[in-house]
Structure formats: structure tokens, C-alpha cells
PDB file of C-alpha atoms in Angstrom:
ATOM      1  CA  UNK A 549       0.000   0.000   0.000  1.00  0.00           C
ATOM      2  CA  UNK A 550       1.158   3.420  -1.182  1.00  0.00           C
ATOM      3  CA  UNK A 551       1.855   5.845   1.941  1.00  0.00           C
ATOM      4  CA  UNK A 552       0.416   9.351   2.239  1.00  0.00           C
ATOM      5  CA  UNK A 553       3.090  10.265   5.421  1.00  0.00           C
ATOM      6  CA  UNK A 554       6.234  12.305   4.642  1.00  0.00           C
ATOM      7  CA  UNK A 555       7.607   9.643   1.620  1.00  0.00           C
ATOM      8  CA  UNK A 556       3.282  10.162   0.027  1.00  0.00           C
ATOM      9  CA  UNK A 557       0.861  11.993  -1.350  1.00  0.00           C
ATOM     10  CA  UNK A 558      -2.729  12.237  -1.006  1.00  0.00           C
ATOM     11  CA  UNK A 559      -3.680  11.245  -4.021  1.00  0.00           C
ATOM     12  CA  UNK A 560      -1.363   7.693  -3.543  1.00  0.00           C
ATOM     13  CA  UNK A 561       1.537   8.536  -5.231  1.00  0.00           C
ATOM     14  CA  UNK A 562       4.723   8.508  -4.056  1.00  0.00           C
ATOM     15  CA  UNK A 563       6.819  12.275  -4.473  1.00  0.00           C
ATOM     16  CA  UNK A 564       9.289  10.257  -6.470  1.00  0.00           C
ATOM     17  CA  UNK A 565       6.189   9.078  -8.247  1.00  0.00           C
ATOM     18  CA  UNK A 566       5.259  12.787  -8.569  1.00  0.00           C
ATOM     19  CA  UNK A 567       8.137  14.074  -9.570  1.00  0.00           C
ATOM     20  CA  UNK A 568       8.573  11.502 -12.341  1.00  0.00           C
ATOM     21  CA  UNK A 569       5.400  12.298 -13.786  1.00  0.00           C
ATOM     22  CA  UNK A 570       6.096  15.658 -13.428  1.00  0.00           C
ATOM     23  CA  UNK A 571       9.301  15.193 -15.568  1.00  0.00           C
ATOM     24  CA  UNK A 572       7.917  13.180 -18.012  1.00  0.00           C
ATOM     25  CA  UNK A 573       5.145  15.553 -18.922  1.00  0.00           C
ATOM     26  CA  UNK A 574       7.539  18.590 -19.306  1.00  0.00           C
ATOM     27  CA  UNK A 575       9.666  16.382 -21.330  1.00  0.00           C
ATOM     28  CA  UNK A 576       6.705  15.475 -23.566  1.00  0.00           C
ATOM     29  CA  UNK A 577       5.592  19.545 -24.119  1.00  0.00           C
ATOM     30  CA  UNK A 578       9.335  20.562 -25.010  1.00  0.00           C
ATOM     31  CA  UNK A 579       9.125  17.484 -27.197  1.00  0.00           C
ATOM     32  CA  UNK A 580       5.615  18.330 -28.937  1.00  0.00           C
ATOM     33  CA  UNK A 581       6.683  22.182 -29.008  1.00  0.00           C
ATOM     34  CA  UNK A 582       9.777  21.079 -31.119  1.00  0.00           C
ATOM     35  CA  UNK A 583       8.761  18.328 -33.054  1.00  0.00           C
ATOM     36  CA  UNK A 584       4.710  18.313 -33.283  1.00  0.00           C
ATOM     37  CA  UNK A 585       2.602  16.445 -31.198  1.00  0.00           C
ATOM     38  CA  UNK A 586       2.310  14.001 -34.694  1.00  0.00           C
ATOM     39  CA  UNK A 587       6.111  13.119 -33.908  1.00  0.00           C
ATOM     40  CA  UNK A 588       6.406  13.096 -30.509  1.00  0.00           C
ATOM     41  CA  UNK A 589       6.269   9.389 -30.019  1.00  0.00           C
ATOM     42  CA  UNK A 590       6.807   8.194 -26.196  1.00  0.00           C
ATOM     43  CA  UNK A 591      10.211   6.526 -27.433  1.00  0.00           C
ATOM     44  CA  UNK A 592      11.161  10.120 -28.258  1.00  0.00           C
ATOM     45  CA  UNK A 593       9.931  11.270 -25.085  1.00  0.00           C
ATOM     46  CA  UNK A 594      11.660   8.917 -22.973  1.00  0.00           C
ATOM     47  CA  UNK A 595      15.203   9.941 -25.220  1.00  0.00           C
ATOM     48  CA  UNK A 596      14.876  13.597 -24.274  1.00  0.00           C
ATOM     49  CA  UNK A 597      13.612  12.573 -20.589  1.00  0.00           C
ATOM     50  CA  UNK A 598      16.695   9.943 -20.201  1.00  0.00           C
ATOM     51  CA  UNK A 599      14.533   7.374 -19.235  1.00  0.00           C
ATOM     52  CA  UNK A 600      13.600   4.336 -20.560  1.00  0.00           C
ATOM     53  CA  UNK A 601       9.750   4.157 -22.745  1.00  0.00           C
ATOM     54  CA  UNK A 602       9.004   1.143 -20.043  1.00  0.00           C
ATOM     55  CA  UNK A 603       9.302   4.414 -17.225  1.00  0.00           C
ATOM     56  CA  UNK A 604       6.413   6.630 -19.334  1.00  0.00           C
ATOM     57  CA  UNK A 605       4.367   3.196 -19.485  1.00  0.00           C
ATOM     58  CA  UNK A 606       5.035   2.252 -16.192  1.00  0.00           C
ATOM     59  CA  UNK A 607       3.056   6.526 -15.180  1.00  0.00           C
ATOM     60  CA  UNK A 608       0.983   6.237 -17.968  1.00  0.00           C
ATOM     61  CA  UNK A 609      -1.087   4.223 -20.161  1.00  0.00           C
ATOM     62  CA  UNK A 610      -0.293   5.580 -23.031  1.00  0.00           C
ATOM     63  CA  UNK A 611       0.214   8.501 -25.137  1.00  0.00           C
ATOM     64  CA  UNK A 612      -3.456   9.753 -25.257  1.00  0.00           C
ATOM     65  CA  UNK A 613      -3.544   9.590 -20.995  1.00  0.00           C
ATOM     66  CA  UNK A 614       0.010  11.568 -21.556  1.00  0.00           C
ATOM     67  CA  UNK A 615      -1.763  14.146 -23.567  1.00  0.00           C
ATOM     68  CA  UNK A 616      -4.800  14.551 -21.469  1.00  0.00           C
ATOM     69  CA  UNK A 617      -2.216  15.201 -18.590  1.00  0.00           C
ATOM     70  CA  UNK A 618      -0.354  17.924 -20.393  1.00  0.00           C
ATOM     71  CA  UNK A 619      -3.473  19.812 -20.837  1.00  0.00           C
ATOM     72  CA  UNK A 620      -4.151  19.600 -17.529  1.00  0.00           C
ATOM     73  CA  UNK A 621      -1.295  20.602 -16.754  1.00  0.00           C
ATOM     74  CA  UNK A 622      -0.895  23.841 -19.090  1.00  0.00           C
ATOM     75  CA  UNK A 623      -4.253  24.776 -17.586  1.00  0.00           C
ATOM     76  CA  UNK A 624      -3.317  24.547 -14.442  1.00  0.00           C
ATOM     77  CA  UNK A 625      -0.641  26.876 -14.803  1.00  0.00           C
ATOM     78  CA  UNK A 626      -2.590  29.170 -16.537  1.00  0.00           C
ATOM     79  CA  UNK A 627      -5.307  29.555 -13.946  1.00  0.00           C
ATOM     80  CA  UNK A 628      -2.932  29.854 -11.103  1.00  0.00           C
ATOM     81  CA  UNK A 629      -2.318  33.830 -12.013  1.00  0.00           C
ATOM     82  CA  UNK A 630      -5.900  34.238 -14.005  1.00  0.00           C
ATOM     83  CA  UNK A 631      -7.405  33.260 -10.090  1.00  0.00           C
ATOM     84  CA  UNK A 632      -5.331  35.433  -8.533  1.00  0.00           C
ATOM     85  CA  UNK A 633      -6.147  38.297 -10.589  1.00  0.00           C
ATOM     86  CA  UNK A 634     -10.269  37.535 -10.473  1.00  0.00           C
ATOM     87  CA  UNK A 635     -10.146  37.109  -6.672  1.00  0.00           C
ATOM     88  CA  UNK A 636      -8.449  40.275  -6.280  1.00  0.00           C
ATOM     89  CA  UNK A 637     -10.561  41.987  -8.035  1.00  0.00           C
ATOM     90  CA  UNK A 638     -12.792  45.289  -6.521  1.00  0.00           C
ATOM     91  CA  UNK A 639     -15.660  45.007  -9.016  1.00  0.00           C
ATOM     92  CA  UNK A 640     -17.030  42.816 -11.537  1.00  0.00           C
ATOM     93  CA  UNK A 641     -15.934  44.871 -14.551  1.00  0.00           C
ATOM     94  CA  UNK A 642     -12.289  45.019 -13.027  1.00  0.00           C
ATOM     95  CA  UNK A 643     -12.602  41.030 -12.397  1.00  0.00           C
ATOM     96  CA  UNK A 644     -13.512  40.748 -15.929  1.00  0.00           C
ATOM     97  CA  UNK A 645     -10.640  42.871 -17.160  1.00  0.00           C
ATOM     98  CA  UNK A 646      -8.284  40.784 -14.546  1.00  0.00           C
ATOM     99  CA  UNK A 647      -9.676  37.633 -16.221  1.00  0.00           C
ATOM    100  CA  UNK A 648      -9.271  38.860 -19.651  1.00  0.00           C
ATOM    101  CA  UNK A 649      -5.739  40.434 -19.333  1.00  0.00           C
ATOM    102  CA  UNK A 650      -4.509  37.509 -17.330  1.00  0.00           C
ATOM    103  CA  UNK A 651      -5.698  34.958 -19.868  1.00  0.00           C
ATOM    104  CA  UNK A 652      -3.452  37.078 -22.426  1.00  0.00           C
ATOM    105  CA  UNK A 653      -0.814  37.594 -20.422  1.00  0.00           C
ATOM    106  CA  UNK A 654      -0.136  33.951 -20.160  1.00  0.00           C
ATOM    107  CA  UNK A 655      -0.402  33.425 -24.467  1.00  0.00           C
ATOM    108  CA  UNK A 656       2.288  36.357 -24.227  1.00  0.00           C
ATOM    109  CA  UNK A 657       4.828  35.100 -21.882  1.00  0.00           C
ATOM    110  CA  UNK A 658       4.140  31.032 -22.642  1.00  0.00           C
ATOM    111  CA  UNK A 659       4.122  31.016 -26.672  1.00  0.00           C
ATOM    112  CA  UNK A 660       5.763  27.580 -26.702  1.00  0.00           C
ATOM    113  CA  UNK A 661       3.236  26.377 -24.217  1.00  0.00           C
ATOM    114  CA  UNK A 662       0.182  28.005 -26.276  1.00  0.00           C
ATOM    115  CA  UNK A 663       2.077  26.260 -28.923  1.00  0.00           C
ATOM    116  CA  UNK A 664       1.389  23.109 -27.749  1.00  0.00           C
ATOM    117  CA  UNK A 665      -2.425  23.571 -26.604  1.00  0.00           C
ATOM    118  CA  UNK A 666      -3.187  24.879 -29.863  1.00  0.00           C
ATOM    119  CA  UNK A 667      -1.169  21.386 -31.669  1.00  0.00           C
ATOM    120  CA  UNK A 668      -3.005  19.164 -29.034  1.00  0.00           C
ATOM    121  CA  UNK A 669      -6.190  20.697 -29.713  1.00  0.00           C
ATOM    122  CA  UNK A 670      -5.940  20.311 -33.481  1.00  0.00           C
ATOM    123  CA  UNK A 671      -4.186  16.863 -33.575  1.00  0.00           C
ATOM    124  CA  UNK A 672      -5.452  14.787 -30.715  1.00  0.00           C
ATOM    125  CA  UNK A 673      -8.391  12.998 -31.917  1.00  0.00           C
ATOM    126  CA  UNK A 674      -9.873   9.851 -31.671  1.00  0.00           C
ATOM    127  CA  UNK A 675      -9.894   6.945 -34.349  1.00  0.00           C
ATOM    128  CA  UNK A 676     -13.203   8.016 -36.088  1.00  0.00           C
ATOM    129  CA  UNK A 677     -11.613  11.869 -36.721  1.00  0.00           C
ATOM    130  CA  UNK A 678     -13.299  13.562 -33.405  1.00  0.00           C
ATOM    131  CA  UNK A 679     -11.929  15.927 -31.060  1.00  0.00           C
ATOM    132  CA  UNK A 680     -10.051  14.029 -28.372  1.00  0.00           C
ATOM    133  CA  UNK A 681     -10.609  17.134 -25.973  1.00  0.00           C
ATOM    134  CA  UNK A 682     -14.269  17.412 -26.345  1.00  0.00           C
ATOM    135  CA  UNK A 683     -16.801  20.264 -25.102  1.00  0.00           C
ATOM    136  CA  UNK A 684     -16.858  19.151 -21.357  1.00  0.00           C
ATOM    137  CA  UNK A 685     -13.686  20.664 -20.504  1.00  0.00           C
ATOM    138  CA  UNK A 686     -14.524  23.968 -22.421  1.00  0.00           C
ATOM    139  CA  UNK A 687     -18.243  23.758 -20.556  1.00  0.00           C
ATOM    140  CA  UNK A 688     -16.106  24.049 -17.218  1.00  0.00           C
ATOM    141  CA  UNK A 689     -14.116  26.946 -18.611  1.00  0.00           C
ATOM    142  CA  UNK A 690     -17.488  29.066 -19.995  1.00  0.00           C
ATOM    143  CA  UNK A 691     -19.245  27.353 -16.662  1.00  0.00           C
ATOM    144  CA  UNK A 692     -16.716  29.941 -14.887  1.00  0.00           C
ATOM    145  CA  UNK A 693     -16.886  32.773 -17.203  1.00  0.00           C
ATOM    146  CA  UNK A 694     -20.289  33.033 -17.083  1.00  0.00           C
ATOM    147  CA  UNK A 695     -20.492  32.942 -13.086  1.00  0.00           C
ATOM    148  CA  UNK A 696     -18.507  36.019 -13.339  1.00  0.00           C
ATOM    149  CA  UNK A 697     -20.834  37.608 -15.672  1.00  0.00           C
ATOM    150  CA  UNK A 698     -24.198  37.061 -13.986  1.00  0.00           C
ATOM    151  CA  UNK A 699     -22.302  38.486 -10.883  1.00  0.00           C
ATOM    152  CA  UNK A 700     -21.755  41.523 -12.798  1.00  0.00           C
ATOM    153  CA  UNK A 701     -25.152  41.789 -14.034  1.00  0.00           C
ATOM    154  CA  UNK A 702     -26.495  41.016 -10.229  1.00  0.00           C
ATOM    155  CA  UNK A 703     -24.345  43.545  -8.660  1.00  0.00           C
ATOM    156  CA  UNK A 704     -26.026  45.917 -11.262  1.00  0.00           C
ATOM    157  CA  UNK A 705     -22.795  46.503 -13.097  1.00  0.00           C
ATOM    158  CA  UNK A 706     -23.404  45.344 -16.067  1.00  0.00           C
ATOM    159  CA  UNK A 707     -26.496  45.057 -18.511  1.00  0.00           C
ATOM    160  CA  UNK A 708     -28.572  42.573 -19.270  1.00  0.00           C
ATOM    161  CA  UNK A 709     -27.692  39.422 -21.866  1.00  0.00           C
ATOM    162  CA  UNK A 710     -27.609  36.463 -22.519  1.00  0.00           C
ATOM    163  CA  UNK A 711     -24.794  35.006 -19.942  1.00  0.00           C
ATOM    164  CA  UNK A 712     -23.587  31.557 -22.123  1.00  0.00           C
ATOM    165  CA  UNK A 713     -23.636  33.694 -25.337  1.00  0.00           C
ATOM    166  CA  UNK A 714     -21.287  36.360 -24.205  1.00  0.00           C
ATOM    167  CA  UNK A 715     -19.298  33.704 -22.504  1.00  0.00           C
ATOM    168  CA  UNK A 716     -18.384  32.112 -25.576  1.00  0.00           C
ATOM    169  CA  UNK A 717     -17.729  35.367 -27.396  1.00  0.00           C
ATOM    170  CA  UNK A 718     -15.001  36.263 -24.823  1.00  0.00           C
ATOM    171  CA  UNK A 719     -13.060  32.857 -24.863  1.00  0.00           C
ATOM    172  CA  UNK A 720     -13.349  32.650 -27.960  1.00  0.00           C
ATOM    173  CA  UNK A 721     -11.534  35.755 -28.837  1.00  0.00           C
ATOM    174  CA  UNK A 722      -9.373  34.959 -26.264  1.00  0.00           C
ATOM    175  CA  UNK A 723      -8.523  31.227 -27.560  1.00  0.00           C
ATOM    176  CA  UNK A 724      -8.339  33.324 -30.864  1.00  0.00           C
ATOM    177  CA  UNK A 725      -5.353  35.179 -29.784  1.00  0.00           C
ATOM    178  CA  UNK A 726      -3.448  31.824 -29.014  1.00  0.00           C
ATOM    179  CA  UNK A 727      -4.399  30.447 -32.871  1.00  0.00           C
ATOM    180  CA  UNK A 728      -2.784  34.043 -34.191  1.00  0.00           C
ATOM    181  CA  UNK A 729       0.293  33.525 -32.411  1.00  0.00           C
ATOM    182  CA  UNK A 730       0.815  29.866 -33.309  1.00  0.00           C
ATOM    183  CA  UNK A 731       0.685  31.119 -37.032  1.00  0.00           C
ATOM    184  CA  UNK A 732       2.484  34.408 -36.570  1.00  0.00           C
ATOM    185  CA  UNK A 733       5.545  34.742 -33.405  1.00  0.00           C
ATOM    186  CA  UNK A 734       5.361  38.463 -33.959  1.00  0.00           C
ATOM    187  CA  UNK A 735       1.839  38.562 -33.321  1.00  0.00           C
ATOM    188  CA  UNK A 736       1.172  41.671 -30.674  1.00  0.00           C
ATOM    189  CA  UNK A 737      -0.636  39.910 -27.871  1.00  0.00           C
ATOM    190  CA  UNK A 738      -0.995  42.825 -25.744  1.00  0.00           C
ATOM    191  CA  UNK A 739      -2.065  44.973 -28.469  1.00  0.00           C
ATOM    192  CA  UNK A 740      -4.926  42.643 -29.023  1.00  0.00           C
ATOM    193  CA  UNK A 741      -5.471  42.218 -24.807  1.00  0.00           C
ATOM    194  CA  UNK A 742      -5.716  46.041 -24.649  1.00  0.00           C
ATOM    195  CA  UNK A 743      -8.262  46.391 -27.548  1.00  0.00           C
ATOM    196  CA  UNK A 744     -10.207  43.165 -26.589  1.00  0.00           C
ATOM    197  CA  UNK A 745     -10.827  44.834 -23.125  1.00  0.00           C
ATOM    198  CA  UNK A 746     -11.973  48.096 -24.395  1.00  0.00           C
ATOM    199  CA  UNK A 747     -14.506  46.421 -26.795  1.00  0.00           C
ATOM    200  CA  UNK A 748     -16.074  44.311 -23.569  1.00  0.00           C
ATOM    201  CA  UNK A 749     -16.498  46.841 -21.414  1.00  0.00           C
ATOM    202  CA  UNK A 750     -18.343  48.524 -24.083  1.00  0.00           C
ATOM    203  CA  UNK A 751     -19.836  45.771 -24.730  1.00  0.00           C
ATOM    204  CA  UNK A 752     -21.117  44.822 -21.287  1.00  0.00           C
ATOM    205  CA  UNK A 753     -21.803  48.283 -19.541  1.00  0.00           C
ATOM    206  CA  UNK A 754     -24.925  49.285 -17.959  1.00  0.00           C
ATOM    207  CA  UNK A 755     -25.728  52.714 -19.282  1.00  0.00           C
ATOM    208  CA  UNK A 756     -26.239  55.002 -16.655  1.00  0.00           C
ATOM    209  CA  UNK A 757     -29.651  56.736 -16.822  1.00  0.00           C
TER     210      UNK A 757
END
């Protein structure tokens, strides 16, 4: 039985077990931002890790549990600073510029990462062609979103509309901004941040009799 004193975890993995996971996966994104997520086999993986391919099947079942793990992870990241930014937050609008601005922020200063979202999101599929990352982790992402937006229209600082609607008009331009700088390096992601927070609070301000 796995231990979850000083040599555990709580979720039954050892830290050495944590910690080779954890090196696995970052060997896997510096492998899929160099070589594509097409050509980043697990024996290449294991090359650039040091390790054996028997190590990455011995963490995980295979390459699409690898995957699913490196989004998780690249999310996770991101939503450390785009929390601390929301929670900080005076007022809705200014959570909602936090939010946006802190979503672009991490495109700007992670382009490999983005990189590799972007690659994963287009490549990973299933046998029959269909997105391998499906809706329910974007639901989750909109679920959030939108929580922040019928707080701003409670509070009475913003006007009325349709919550889900707008949600998916703001990540999408914001997922937008991550396609644009896959395509183009020289792409001006702050540029587009400032301008893309401008047009919402337009956009979402109660008029003021």
C-alpha cells in the first residue's frame, strides 16, 4: 500500500512518483513544441527525458492519458495567475478585465506552451476523426466565465444578456489570440489584450440613466 506520510501523497503517489510524472510531462511539451505532437512518439519522449519508454508506461497508459495530462497541466498553470487576478478583483468589470488580461498575459509570456495547446487541440483525436478534448472541458471553462458575468449583471454593473452567449464570445476571442500567435511569433498579444478589453467593457456596460 502506497503511503500518504512524509515519503506520500494524497492522491497515492509517491513524491518520487510525482516528480517523475512531473518530468515526463515537461519532457513530452518541449518534445511536442519542437517536433509536433504528430512526432512526438513516447520513445522520443523517454530519449529527451533519459529514461527508458518502459518508465512513461510504467506513469501512464499511453500517449493519449500523456496528452490529457499535459493539458491539464498547461491549464493549471494558466489559472494559477488568471485566479489570482479575479479574486483580487474590486468590481465585476475590473474582475472581468483581470480575467481577460490575465488569460493574455499567459499566451504572451508562454508562446511555446500556447504552442502546444493549440497542436493538441488540433491533432489529438480519436480513431473516427473527433476531437479528443471534447466540449466538457470547455463547458467548465465558460461554466466559470459566465459565473462572473451574472455576478456583474447582479451587482447591477453590467447590462442585461444572454450570460452563455457572451461567454463564448469572450473565450473565444481569447482562444483566438493563441491560434494568431501559433501562425504568426510576432503577433502583438498585448495589443490585441488592450483592444479586446476596451470592446467588452463597451460591450457589457450598464448605461447610466
Amino acid at each position: 500500500m502506497r503511503s500518504n506520510n512524509a515519503t506520500g501523497s494524497h492522491d497515492g503517489r509517491t513524491f518520487i512518483e510525482q516528480a517523475r510524472r512531473a518530468q515526463i510531462i515537461e519532457a513530452a511539451i518541449e518534445t511536442i513544441a519542437e517536433l509536433g505532437y504528430a512526432r512526438a512518439s513516447l520513445a522520443e519522449i523517454a530519449r529527451r527525458a533519459g529514461i527508458s519508454k518502459g518508465v512513461i508506461s510504467y506513469h501512464f497508459a499511453g500517449k493519449d492519458e500523456l496528452t490529457e495530462q499535459i493539458v491539464l497541466e498547461l491549464y493549471t498553470r494558466a489559472g494559477a495567475g488568471i485566479g489570482d487576478r479575479v479574486d483580487s478583483a474590486e468590481s465585476a468589470a475590473a474582475a472581468l478585465r483581470g480575467y481577460v488580461e490575465a488569460n493574455l498575459d499567459f499566451i504572451a509570456g508562454h508562446p511555446e506552451q500556447v504552442r502546444v495547446l493549440v497542436d493538441i487541440f488540433m491533432n489529438f483525436r480519436h480513431p473516427d476523426g473527433s476531437p479528443h478534448i471534447d466540449a466538457d472541458g470547455q463547458d467548465g471553462l465558460l461554466g466559470h466565465l459566465g459565473s462572473l458575468l451574472h455576478q456583474g449583471q447582479e451587482a447591477g454593473e453590467f447590462r442585461e444578456f444572454a450570460v452563455r452567449p457572451m461567454a463564448i464570445v469572450i473565450r473565444s476571442a481569447i482562444d483566438a489570440a493563441s491560434g494568431q500567435l501559433a501562425l504568426d511569433p510576432a503577433f502583438d498579444v498585448r495589443a490585441y489584450a488592450a483592444e479586446l478589453v476596451a470592446t467588452l467593457e463597451r460591450a457589457t456596460r450598464k448605461d447610466q440613466p
